[in-house]
Amino acid sequence: MPRATQTTALQSKYARGSLLSVNHLSVAEVSAILSETARVAALSSAERTCILRGRTIALLFYESSTRTRTSFELAAKSLGATTTLVSDKSSSIEKGESLKDTGLTLRALGAESIILRHSASGAPFVLARETGLPVLNAGDGMHEHPSQALLDLRTILTRLHGANRAESVTEHSLAGITVTITGDIFHSRVARSNAMLLPRLGARVLLCGPPGLLPEEARDLGPGIEIERDFDRALAESQVVMMLRIQKERLAGMELDLSHYIQSYQLNSGRLTTAAPSAVVLHPGPMIRGLEISDEVADGRNSAIEEQVAHGFAVRSALLIRALGAGSFEGVTA
Ligand code: NCD
């Protein structure tokens, strides 16, 4: 099936405005999200607060989160929506309530959209099916983190091309750009969503890490993805480098020689200055300083890590507006 038809068929099973996977978005839809992001970012707070006034959004978090949860929550509040947060601790989830029943409860209380983080890959698809509500995937297991890939895209476009050229995209917007993603690719939903999205906009993606954290099969995630195990070689070809944390909670007994890992894969100022002195440095957080990234790089001039957080607020505002069919998404039928 051609990708456009496939995208429509998959998306139509779920409420319009859902965001479950980057693969459900056409390039035109990515572009529409970026332009709504730019439009809303330029509004005054008085103008913003009218957009979702009187609407209700639930945040349902089964895994810990700092950036994703707070940016969705603050974005929803700044747009005038009422929000409620349910986490696996201190709710009936602790007593064994199912995802379906929790979702139906939130819907009965007036939630019009649910933002879900869950440790099981595919959980947002189940919630969207069972509730019929627009669901935003805020990270599902080792599967996807689509809003992170969109905010990374806005950060990359803004840093490389300027804010004006972050307002829309085509299949060629990242032509000639190599993005290296380094670290625990295997467990990373951030890596998967980025590796599937960025090549569709013309980027070349190099995945980098030791075999235990980066199996050869990662190449099959899609076209435009290559594996380069030598970090210095990958860096020398890159305009953007995204560093990832080793996800200790998902290692399941896997042994790693940390000092060897640091020697081969840490992004420190010596390595950056030698191999890619002007590369943009990204990290989705949480960072483990001194392990995958050094303090000087995390706080240095190449780092766009705090900008990512700010872009997260902006992009998630647009995603909430889209979920509720407001703003420039009002009446959109595709
Ligand atoms: C990531 C996540 O939860 O997938 N963080 C985030 O959302 N910004 C990455 C991680 O946990 O390492």
XYZ file of C-alpha atoms and ligand atoms in Angstrom:
346
model
C 0.000 0.000 0.000
C 1.407 3.485 -0.773
C 2.391 5.369 2.385
C -0.300 8.086 2.046
C -3.121 5.512 1.786
C -1.621 3.452 4.607
C -1.416 6.558 6.813
C -5.096 7.418 6.234
C -6.262 3.825 6.788
C -4.370 3.514 10.086
C -5.377 6.923 11.346
C -9.074 6.469 10.574
C -9.335 3.595 13.095
C -8.731 6.112 15.892
C -10.342 9.421 16.815
C -9.172 12.301 14.643
C -6.520 14.276 16.478
C -4.922 11.193 18.050
C -1.159 10.947 17.843
C -0.063 7.370 18.396
C 2.866 6.994 16.010
C 4.888 9.303 13.759
C 4.009 6.899 10.966
C 0.376 7.995 11.177
C 1.366 11.516 10.137
C 1.784 12.518 6.507
C 4.471 15.127 5.768
C 1.622 17.607 5.155
C 0.258 16.889 8.655
C 3.713 17.342 10.215
C 3.875 20.651 8.388
C 0.421 21.684 9.665
C 1.477 20.883 13.257
C 4.628 23.009 12.853
C 2.706 25.951 11.462
C 0.120 25.793 14.258
C 3.046 25.624 16.722
C 4.525 28.811 15.262
C 1.137 30.568 15.155
C 0.333 29.792 18.794
C 3.857 30.589 20.009
C 3.388 34.137 18.673
C 0.125 34.774 20.564
C -0.158 36.743 23.788
C -1.115 34.776 26.894
C -4.572 36.403 26.846
C -5.101 35.147 23.289
C -3.786 31.673 24.100
C -6.051 31.154 27.030
C -9.214 31.380 24.877
C -8.243 28.522 22.562
C -9.198 25.581 24.799
C -11.242 27.402 27.438
C -13.881 25.101 28.943
C -12.239 21.953 27.529
C -10.985 19.044 29.672
C -7.780 17.067 29.165
C -6.557 14.114 31.242
C -2.937 13.122 31.736
C -2.527 9.440 32.515
C 1.021 8.528 33.518
C 2.071 4.966 34.351
C 5.792 5.840 34.177
C 7.727 8.716 35.677
C 8.235 11.845 33.640
C 9.455 15.402 34.146
C 9.615 17.229 30.808
C 6.869 15.452 28.890
C 4.300 15.599 31.668
C 4.928 19.164 32.762
C 5.098 20.530 29.237
C 1.795 18.885 28.247
C 0.192 20.034 31.490
C 1.455 23.621 31.364
C 0.613 23.841 27.656
C -2.967 22.663 28.301
C -3.394 25.131 31.175
C -1.953 28.018 29.191
C -4.544 27.300 26.480
C -7.305 27.591 29.072
C -8.122 23.879 29.450
C -8.884 22.126 32.717
C -6.445 19.284 33.355
C -6.345 16.334 35.661
C -3.373 14.094 36.330
C -3.732 10.423 37.163
C -0.582 8.483 37.894
C -0.095 4.803 38.658
C 0.862 5.748 42.222
C -1.989 7.047 44.385
C -4.817 6.036 42.024
C -6.973 2.910 41.591
C -4.327 1.658 39.131
C -2.440 0.570 42.270
C -5.483 -1.538 43.156
C -5.349 -3.309 39.799
C -7.763 -1.273 37.685
C -7.284 -1.886 33.962
C -6.190 0.712 31.420
C -9.586 0.391 29.730
C -11.556 1.066 32.923
C -9.305 3.945 33.899
C -9.825 5.452 30.433
C -13.595 4.999 30.554
C -13.666 6.628 34.013
C -11.774 9.659 32.733
C -14.123 9.887 29.742
C -17.183 9.707 32.030
C -15.730 12.608 34.023
C -15.595 14.729 30.878
C -12.080 14.178 29.532
C -12.099 14.990 25.808
C -8.556 13.778 25.198
C -6.086 11.623 27.126
C -2.313 11.951 27.147
C -0.873 8.565 28.015
C 2.555 7.350 29.095
C 2.747 3.614 29.655
C 5.447 0.979 30.020
C 3.719 -1.372 27.557
C 4.347 -0.785 23.857
C 0.996 -0.303 22.107
C -0.957 0.797 25.220
C -2.038 4.138 23.624
C -3.563 2.222 20.685
C -5.649 0.159 23.136
C -6.766 3.257 25.054
C -7.720 5.069 21.829
C -9.712 2.051 20.646
C -11.512 1.488 23.945
C -12.418 5.109 24.684
C -12.869 6.485 21.159
C -11.121 9.643 22.425
C -8.160 11.340 20.794
C -5.116 9.899 22.590
C -1.667 11.459 22.551
C 1.135 8.949 23.003
C 3.544 10.436 25.569
C 5.853 7.403 25.335
C 4.870 3.726 25.212
C 7.459 1.228 26.408
C 10.254 0.772 23.882
C 7.978 1.724 20.997
C 7.415 5.415 20.247
C 7.497 8.965 21.553
C 6.001 10.970 18.690
C 5.714 14.376 20.391
C 9.425 14.158 21.269
C 10.331 13.567 17.612
C 8.230 16.586 16.580
C 9.855 18.864 19.162
C 13.278 17.583 18.133
C 12.377 18.398 14.537
C 11.400 21.975 15.459
C 14.641 22.351 17.447
C 16.746 21.081 14.530
C 15.005 23.294 11.966
C 15.268 26.371 14.187
C 18.966 25.842 14.972
C 20.013 24.969 11.419
C 17.712 27.108 9.309
C 16.240 29.781 11.615
C 12.803 30.146 13.228
C 11.094 31.203 9.976
C 11.996 27.934 8.320
C 10.645 25.886 11.226
C 7.066 26.783 10.303
C 6.563 24.188 7.599
C 8.285 21.155 6.078
C 8.459 19.165 2.859
C 10.165 15.878 1.960
C 13.333 17.930 1.342
C 13.533 20.173 4.414
C 16.413 18.175 5.933
C 18.159 17.243 2.684
C 21.934 17.154 3.173
C 21.614 16.898 6.974
C 23.051 13.935 8.888
C 21.698 13.303 12.373
C 23.625 10.874 14.586
C 21.679 9.259 17.421
C 24.030 7.700 19.979
C 23.526 5.482 22.984
C 20.876 3.043 24.127
C 18.976 2.882 20.847
C 17.456 -0.517 21.597
C 15.407 0.665 24.565
C 14.705 4.139 23.241
C 11.278 5.183 21.973
C 12.829 8.604 21.272
C 15.348 7.041 18.879
C 12.650 5.018 17.105
C 10.319 7.964 16.533
C 13.150 10.193 15.327
C 14.661 7.503 13.095
C 11.283 6.977 11.460
C 10.379 10.660 11.088
C 13.556 12.526 10.117
C 14.407 10.529 6.937
C 10.917 11.276 5.595
C 11.978 14.939 5.582
C 15.214 14.193 3.750
C 17.647 13.581 6.646
C 20.189 10.789 6.839
C 20.141 9.130 10.265
C 23.224 7.388 11.650
C 22.591 5.152 14.635
C 25.610 4.680 16.876
C 26.274 2.436 19.880
C 27.627 -0.973 20.912
C 25.857 -4.116 19.595
C 24.168 -4.796 22.975
C 22.382 -1.447 22.791
C 22.068 -1.240 19.020
C 21.175 -4.462 17.200
C 21.785 -4.641 13.429
C 18.007 -4.929 12.855
C 17.609 -1.263 13.866
C 18.508 -0.480 10.248
C 15.153 -1.990 9.229
C 13.227 0.778 10.974
C 13.025 2.457 7.589
C 14.888 3.977 4.662
C 17.604 6.571 5.310
C 18.909 4.811 8.436
C 22.487 3.529 8.722
C 24.553 2.065 11.544
C 28.007 3.506 12.324
C 29.575 1.991 15.425
C 32.542 4.368 15.495
C 31.272 7.494 17.236
C 34.080 9.773 16.031
C 33.466 8.754 12.409
C 29.710 9.311 12.813
C 30.301 12.719 14.411
C 32.597 13.848 11.617
C 29.694 13.456 9.167
C 27.008 15.034 11.347
C 25.356 18.411 11.664
C 23.228 17.177 14.570
C 24.027 14.698 17.350
C 21.385 13.346 19.704
C 22.646 11.667 22.871
C 20.604 9.100 24.788
C 20.661 7.842 28.341
C 21.310 4.170 29.094
C 17.879 3.008 30.299
C 18.910 1.052 33.401
C 15.274 0.225 34.184
C 14.948 -1.702 30.897
C 18.366 -3.432 30.790
C 16.902 -6.685 32.218
C 20.202 -8.064 33.477
C 22.317 -6.924 30.520
C 25.912 -6.234 31.665
C 27.718 -3.158 30.385
C 31.322 -2.127 30.927
C 30.650 1.522 31.778
C 34.223 2.771 31.559
C 34.569 1.261 28.085
C 31.214 2.736 27.121
C 32.272 6.206 28.287
C 35.538 5.927 26.403
C 33.797 4.936 23.165
C 30.502 6.822 23.261
C 30.572 9.747 25.695
C 30.091 13.125 24.050
C 32.737 15.295 25.694
C 34.301 18.551 24.601
C 37.503 16.925 23.298
C 35.529 14.628 21.011
C 33.079 17.327 19.888
C 35.772 19.921 19.149
C 37.829 17.433 17.167
C 35.100 15.699 15.157
C 32.161 18.095 14.864
C 32.906 21.550 16.283
C 29.682 23.111 15.022
C 27.244 20.218 15.476
C 23.979 20.905 17.289
C 23.770 18.748 20.429
C 20.409 17.329 21.499
C 19.329 15.173 24.431
C 15.709 14.302 25.298
C 16.558 14.130 29.012
C 16.970 12.920 31.616
C 20.734 13.337 31.142
C 23.203 11.349 33.169
C 26.027 13.871 33.259
C 29.453 12.264 33.225
C 28.125 9.154 31.503
C 26.745 9.745 27.973
C 27.480 13.484 28.041
C 29.972 15.689 29.861
C 29.060 18.852 31.768
C 30.944 21.129 29.340
C 28.985 19.790 26.361
C 25.617 19.741 28.142
C 26.098 23.389 29.161
C 28.143 24.488 26.153
C 27.265 26.595 23.123
C 26.479 23.634 20.840
C 23.854 22.389 23.251
C 20.205 22.954 22.274
C 18.962 20.877 25.207
C 17.081 23.657 26.997
C 15.699 24.854 23.664
C 14.261 21.365 23.171
C 12.285 21.781 26.375
C 10.895 25.149 25.249
C 10.020 23.732 21.823
C 8.320 20.856 23.646
C 5.913 23.284 25.288
C 5.190 24.932 21.920
C 4.750 21.729 19.888
C 2.608 20.082 22.576
C 0.358 23.159 22.612
C -0.294 22.579 18.896
C -0.856 18.849 19.464
C -3.482 19.566 22.143
C -5.228 22.057 19.856
C -5.177 19.440 17.104
C -6.493 16.746 19.457
C -9.494 18.885 20.323
C -10.106 20.134 16.765
C -9.552 23.783 17.718
C -7.377 26.613 16.308
C -6.356 26.025 12.709
C -7.516 22.393 13.032
C -11.158 23.399 13.445
C -13.229 21.593 10.829
C -10.202 19.713 9.400
C -11.509 16.391 8.130
C -8.405 14.582 6.858
C 12.661 9.961 27.414
C 11.541 8.964 27.586
O 10.856 8.943 28.607
O 11.353 8.237 26.635
N 12.525 11.155 28.060
C 11.624 12.107 27.641
O 10.457 11.848 27.461
N 12.087 13.356 27.414
C 14.012 9.361 27.436
C 14.494 8.589 28.641
O 13.745 8.203 29.531
O 15.703 8.357 28.664
